[in-house]
Coordinates of N, CA and C in Angstrom, one line a residue:
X1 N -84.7 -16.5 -71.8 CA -86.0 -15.8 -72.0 C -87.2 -16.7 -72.0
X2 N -87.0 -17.7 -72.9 CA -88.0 -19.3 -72.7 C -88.4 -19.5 -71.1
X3 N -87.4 -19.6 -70.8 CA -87.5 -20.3 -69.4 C -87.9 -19.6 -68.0
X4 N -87.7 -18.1 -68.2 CA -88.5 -17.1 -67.6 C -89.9 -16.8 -67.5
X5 N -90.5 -16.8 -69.0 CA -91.3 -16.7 -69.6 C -92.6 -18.1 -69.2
X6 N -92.3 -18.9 -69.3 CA -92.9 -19.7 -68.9 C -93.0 -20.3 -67.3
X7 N -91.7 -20.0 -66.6 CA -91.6 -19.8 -65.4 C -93.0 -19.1 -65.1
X8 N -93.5 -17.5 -65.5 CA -94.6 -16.8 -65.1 C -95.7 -17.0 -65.4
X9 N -95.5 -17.5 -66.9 CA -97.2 -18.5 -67.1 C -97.1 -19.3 -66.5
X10 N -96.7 -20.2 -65.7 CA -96.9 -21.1 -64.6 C -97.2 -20.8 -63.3
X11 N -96.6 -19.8 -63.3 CA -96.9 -18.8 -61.9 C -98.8 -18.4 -62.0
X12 N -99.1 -17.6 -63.0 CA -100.0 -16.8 -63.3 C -100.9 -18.1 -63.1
X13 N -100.7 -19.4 -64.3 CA -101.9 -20.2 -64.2 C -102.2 -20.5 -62.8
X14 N -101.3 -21.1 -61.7 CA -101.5 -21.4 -60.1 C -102.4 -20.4 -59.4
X15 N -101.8 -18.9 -59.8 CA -102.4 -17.4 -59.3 C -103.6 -17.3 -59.5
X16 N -104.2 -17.4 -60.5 CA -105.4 -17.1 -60.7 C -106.6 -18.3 -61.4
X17 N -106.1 -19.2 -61.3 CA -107.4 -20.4 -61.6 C -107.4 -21.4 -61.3
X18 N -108.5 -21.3 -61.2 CA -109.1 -22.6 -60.0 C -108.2 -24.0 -60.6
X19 N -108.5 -24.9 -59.8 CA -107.7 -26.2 -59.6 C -108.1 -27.0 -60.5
X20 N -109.5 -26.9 -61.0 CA -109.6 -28.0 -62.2 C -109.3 -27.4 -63.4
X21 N -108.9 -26.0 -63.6 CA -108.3 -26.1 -64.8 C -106.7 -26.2 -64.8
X22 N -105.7 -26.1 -63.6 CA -105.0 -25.6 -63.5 C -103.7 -27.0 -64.2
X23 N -104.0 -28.4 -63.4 CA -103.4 -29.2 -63.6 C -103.1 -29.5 -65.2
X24 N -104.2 -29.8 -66.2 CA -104.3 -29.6 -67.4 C -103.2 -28.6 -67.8
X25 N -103.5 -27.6 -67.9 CA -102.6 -26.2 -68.5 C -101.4 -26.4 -68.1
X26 N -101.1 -26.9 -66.9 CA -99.4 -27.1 -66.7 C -99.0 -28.1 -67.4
X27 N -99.8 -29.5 -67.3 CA -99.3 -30.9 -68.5 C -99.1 -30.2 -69.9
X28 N -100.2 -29.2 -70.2 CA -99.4 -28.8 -71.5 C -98.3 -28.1 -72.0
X29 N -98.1 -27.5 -70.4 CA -96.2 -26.7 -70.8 C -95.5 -27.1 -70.0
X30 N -95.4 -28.9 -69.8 CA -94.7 -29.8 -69.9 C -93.9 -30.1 -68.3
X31 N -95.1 -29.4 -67.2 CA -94.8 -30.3 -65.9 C -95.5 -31.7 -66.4
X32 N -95.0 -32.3 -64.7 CA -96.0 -33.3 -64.7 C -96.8 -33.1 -63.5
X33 N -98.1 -33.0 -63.4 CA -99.2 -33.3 -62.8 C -99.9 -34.2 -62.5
X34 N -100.1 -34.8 -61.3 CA -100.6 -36.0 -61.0 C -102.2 -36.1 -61.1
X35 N -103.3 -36.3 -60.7 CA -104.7 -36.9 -60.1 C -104.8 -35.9 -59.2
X36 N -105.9 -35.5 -59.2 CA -106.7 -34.8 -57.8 C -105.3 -33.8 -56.9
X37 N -104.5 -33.6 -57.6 CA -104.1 -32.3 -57.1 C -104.7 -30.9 -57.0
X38 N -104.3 -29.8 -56.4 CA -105.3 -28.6 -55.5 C -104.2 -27.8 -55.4
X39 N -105.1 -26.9 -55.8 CA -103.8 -25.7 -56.2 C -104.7 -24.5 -55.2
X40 N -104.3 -23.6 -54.1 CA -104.5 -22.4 -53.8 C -104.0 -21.6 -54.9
X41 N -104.6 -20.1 -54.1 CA -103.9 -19.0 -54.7 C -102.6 -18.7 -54.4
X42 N -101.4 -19.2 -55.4 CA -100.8 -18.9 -54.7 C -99.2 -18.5 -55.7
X43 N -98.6 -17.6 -55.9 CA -97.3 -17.4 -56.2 C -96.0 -18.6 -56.5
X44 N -96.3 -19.3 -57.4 CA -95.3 -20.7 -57.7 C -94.7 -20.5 -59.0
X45 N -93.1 -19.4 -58.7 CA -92.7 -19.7 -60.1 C -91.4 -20.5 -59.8
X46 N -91.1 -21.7 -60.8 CA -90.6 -22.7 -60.5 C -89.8 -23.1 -61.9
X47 N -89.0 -23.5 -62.1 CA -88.9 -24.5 -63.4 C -89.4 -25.1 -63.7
X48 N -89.3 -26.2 -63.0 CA -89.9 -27.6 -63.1 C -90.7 -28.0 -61.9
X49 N -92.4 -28.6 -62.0 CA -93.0 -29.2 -61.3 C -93.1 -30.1 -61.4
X50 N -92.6 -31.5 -60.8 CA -93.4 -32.5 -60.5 C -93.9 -33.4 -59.1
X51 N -95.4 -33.3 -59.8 CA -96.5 -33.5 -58.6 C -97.2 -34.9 -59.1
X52 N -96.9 -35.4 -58.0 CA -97.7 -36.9 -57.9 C -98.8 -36.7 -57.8
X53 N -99.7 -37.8 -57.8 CA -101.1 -37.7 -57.0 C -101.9 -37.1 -55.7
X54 N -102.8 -36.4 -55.7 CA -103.6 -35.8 -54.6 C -102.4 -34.8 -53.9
X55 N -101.3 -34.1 -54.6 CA -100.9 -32.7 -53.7 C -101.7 -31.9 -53.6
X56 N -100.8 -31.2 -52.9 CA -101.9 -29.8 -52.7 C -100.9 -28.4 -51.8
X57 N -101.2 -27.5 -52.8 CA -100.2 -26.5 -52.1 C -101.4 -25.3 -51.5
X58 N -101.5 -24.8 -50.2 CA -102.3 -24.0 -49.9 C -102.4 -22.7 -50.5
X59 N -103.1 -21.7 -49.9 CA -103.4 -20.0 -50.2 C -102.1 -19.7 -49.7
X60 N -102.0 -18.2 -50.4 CA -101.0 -17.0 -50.4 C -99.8 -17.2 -49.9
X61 N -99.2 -18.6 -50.9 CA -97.6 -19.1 -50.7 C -96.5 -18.1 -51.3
X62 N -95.3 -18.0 -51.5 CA -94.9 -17.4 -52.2 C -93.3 -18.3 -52.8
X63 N -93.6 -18.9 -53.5 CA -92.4 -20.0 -53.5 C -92.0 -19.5 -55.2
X64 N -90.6 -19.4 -54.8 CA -89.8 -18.9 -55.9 C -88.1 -20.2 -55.5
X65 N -88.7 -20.9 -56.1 CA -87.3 -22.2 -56.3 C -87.1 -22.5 -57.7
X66 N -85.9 -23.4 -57.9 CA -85.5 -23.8 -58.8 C -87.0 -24.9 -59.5
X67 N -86.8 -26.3 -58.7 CA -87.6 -27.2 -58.6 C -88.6 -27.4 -57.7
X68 N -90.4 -28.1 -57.9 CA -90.7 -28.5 -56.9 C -91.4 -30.2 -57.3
X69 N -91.1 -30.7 -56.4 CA -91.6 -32.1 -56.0 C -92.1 -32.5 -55.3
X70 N -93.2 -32.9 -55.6 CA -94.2 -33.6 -54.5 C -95.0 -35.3 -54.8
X71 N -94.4 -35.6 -53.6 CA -95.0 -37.5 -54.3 C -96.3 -37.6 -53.9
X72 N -97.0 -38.5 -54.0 CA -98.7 -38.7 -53.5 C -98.4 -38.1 -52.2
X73 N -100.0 -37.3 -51.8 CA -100.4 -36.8 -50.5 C -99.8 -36.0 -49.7
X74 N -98.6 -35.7 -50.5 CA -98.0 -34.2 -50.0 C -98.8 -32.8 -49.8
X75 N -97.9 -32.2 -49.1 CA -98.7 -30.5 -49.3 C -98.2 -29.5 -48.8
X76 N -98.5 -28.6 -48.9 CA -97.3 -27.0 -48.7 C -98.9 -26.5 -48.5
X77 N -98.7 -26.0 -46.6 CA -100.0 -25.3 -46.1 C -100.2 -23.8 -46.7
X78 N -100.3 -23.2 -46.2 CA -100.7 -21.8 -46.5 C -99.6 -20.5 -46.1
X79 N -99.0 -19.1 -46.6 CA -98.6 -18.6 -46.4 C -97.5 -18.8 -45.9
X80 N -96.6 -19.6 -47.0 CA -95.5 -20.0 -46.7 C -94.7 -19.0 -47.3
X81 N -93.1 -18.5 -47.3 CA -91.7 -18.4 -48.0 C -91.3 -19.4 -48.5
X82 N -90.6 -19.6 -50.2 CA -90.0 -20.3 -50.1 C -89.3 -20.1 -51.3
X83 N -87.5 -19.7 -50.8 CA -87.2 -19.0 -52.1 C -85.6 -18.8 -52.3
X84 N -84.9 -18.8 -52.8 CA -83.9 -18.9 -53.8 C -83.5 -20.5 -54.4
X85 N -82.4 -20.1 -54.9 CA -81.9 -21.5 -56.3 C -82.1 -23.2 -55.4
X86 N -83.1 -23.6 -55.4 CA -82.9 -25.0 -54.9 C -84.1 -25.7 -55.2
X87 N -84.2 -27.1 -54.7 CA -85.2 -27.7 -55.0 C -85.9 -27.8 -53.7
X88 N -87.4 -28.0 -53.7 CA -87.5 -28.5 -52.6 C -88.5 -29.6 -53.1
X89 N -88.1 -31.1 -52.2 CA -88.9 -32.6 -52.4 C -89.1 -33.1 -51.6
X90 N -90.6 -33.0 -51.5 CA -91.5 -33.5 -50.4 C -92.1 -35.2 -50.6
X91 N -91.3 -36.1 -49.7 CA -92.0 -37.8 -49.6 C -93.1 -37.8 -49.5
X92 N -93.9 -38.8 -49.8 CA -95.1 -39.8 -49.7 C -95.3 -39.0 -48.5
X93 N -96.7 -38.2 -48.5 CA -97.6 -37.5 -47.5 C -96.8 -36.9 -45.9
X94 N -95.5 -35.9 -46.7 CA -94.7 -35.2 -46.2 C -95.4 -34.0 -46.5
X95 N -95.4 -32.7 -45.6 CA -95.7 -31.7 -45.8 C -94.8 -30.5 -45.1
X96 N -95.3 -29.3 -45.5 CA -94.5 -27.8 -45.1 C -95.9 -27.2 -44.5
X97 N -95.9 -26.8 -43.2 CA -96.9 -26.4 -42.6 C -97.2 -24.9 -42.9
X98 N -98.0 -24.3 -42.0 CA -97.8 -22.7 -42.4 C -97.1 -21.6 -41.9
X99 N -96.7 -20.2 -42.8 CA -96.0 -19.5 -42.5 C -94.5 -19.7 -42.2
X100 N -93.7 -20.6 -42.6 CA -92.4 -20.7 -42.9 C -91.8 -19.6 -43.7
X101 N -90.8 -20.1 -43.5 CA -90.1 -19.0 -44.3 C -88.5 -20.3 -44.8
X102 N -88.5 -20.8 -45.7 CA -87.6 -20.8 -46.0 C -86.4 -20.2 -47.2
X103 N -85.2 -20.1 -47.0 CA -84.5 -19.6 -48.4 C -82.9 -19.9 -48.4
X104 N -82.9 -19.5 -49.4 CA -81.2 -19.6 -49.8 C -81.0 -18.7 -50.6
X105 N -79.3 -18.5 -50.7 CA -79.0 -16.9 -50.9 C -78.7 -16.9 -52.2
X106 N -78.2 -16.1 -52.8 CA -78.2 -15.6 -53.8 C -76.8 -16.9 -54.8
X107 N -77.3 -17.2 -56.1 CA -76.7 -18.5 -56.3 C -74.9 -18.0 -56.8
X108 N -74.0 -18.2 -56.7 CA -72.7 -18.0 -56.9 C -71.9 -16.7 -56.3
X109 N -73.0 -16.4 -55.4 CA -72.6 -15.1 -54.8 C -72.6 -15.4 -53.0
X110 N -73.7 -16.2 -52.8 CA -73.7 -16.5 -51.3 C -73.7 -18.5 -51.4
X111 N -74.0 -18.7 -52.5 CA -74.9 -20.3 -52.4 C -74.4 -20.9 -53.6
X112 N -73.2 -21.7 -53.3 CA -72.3 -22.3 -54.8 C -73.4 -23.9 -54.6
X113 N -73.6 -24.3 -56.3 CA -73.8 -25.4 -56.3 C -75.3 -25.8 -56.7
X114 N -75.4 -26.7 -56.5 CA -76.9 -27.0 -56.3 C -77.7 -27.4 -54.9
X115 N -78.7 -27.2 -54.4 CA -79.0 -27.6 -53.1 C -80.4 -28.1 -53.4
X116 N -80.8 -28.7 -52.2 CA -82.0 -29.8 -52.0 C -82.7 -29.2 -50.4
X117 N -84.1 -29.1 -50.5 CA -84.5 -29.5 -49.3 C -85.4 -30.5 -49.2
X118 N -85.1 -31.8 -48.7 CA -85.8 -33.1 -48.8 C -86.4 -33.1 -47.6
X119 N -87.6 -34.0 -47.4 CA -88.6 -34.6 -46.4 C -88.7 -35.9 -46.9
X120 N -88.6 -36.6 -45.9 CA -89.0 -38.2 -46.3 C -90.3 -38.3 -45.8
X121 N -91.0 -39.8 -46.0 CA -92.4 -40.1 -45.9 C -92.4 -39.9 -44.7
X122 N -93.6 -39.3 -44.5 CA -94.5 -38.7 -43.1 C -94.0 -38.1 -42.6
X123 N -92.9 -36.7 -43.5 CA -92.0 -36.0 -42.6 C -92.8 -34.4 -42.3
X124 N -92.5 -33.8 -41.7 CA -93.2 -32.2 -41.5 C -92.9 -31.4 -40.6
X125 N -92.5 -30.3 -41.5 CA -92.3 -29.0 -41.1 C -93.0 -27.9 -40.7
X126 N -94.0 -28.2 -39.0 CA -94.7 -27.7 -39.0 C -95.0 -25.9 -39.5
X127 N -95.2 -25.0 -38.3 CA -95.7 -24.1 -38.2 C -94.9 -22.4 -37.9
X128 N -94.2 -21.4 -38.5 CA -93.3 -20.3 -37.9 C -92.0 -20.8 -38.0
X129 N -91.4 -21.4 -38.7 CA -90.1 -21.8 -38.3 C -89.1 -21.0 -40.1
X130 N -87.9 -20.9 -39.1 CA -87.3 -20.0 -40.5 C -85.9 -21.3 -40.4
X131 N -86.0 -21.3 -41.7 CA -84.5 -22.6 -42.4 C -83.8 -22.1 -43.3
X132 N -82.6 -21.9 -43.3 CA -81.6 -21.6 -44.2 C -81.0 -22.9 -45.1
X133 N -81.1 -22.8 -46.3 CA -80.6 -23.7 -47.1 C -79.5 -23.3 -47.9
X134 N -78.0 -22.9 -47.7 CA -77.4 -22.3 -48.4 C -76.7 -23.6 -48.8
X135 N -76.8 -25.2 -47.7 CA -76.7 -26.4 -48.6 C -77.7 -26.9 -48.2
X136 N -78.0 -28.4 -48.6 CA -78.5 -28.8 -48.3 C -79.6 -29.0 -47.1
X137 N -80.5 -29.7 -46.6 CA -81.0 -30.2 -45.9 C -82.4 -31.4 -46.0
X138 N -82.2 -32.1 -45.3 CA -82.4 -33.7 -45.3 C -83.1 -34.1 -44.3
X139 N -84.6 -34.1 -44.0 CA -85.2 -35.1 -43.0 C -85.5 -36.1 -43.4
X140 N -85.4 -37.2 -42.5 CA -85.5 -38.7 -43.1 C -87.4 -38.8 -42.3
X141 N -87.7 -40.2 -42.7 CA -89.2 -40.7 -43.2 C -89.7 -40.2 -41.4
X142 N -90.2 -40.1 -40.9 CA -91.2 -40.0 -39.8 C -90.9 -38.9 -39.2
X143 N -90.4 -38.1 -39.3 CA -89.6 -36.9 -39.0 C -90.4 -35.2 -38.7
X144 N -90.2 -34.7 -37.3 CA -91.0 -33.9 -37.3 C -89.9 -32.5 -36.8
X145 N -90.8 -31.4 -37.1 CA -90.0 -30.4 -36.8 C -91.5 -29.3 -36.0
X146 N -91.5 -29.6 -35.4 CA -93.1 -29.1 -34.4 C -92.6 -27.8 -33.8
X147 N -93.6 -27.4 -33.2 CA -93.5 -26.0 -32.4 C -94.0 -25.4 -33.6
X148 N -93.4 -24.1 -32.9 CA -93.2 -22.9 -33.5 C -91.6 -21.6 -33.2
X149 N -91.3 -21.4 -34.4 CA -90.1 -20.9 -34.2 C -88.9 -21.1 -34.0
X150 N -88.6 -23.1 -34.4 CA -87.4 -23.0 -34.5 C -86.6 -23.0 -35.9
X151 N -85.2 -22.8 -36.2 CA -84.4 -22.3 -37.3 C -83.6 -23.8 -37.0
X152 N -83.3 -23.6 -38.4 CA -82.3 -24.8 -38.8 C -81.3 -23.7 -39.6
X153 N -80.0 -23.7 -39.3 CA -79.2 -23.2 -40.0 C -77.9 -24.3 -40.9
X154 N -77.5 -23.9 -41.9 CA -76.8 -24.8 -42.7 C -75.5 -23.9 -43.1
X155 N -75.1 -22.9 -42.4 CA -73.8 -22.0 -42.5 C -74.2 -21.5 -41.3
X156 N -72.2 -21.2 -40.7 CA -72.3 -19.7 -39.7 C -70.9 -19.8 -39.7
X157 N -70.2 -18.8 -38.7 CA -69.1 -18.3 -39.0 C -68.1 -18.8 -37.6
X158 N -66.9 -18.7 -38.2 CA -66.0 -18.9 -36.9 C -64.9 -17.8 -37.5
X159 N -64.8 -16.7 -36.0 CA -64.5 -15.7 -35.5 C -62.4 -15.8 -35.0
X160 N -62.1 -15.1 -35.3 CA -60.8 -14.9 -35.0 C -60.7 -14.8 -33.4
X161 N -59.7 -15.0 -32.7 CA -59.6 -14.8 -30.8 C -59.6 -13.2 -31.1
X162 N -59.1 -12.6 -31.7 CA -58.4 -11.0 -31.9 C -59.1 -10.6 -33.8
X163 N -59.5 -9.4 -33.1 CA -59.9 -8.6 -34.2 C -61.2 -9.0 -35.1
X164 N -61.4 -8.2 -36.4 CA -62.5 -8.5 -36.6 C -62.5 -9.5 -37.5
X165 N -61.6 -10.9 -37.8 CA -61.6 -11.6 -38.8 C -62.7 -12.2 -38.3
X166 N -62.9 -13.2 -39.5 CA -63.9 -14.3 -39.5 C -63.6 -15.0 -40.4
X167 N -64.4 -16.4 -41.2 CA -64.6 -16.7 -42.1 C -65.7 -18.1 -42.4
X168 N -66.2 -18.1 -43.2 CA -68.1 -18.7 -42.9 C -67.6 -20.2 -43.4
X169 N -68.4 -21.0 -42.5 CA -68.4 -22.4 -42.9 C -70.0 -23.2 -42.9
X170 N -69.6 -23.8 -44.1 CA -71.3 -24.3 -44.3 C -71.5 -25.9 -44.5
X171 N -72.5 -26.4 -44.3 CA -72.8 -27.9 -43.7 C -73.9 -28.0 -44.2
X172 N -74.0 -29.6 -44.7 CA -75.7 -29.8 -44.7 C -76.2 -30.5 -43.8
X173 N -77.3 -30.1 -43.3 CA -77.5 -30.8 -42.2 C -78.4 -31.5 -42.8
X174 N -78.2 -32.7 -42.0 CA -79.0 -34.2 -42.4 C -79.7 -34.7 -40.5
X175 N -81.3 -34.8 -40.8 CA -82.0 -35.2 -39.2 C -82.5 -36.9 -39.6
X176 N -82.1 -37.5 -38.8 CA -82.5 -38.9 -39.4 C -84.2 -38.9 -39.1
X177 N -84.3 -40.4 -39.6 CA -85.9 -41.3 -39.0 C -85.9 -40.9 -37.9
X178 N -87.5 -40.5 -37.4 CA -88.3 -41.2 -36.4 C -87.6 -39.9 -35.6
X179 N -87.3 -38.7 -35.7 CA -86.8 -37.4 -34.6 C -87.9 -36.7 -34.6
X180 N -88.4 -36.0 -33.5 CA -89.0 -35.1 -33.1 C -88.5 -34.1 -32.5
X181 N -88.6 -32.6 -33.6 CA -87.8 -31.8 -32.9 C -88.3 -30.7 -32.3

């Protein structure tokens, strides 16, 4: 009930006030907040924040995760998804561009365990792209994911020769340094 509860006061404070009160009020219910971070309007109920120096999460996001992390000069653009049981941790002036959609499914029903979506330094996820996290996922440091509209999937299924069997198999996918996808 604690942890719900303050989950939405954290939400609410991001929702509705401005950025120089915002960082303050969360240090006092025990994120951590960095310097010259910048808060949009925006829907962040989370556990745990921790934000380094000068982040910045844009307008009309909607992130419902476990954890979020962001090191100096990070940022989460505008009108993003971003939502079931995981963390997501953003490197040294890595960012999540706009209108993503990411998620993961429902935790011990579709999504055993704990999962991560990492970005390493100067990594980015630009613009329209939908990512499934039912495990993991890992960009390493220079790492781009550009365009628009492509998916990263981290489960799918292998089909019987005959009939309607199946049965789902899941991966984390890991994109090294220095890819441009």
């Amino acid at each position: 009930m604690k942890m719900k509860l303050a989950r939405v006061l954290t939400a609410a404070l991001i929702l509705c006030l401005p950025s120089m009160f915002v960082g303050t009020l969360l240090k006092l219910m025990g994120h951590r907040v960095g310097r010259g971070c910048r808060f949009g309007f925006s829907l962040v109920l989370a556990d745990g924040l921790l934000l380094n120096d000068r982040v910045k999460i844009g307008h009309f996001n909607f992130l419902k995760i476990r954890r979020l992390v962001m090191c100096d000069d990070a940022y989460i653009g505008r009108m993003n998804i971003i939502h079931g049981p995981l963390d997501v941790i953003l490197g040294k002036r890595s960012f999540i561009g706009n209108a993503n959609k990411i998620t993961r499914g429902i935790q011990d029903v579709v999504a055993v365990g704990r999962c991560a979506l990492r970005l390493g330094y100067l990594s980015a996820i630009t613009a329209n792209h939908r990512i499934d996290c039912t495990t993991g996922i890992r960009l390493g440091d220079f790492t781009t994911v550009a365009g628009i509209g492509s998916q990263i999937w981290t489960h799918g299924y292998i089909h019987d020769t005959e009939g309607p069997g199946r049965y789902r198999i899941d991966g984390k996918v890991e994109i090294g340094n220095n890819v441009y996808i």
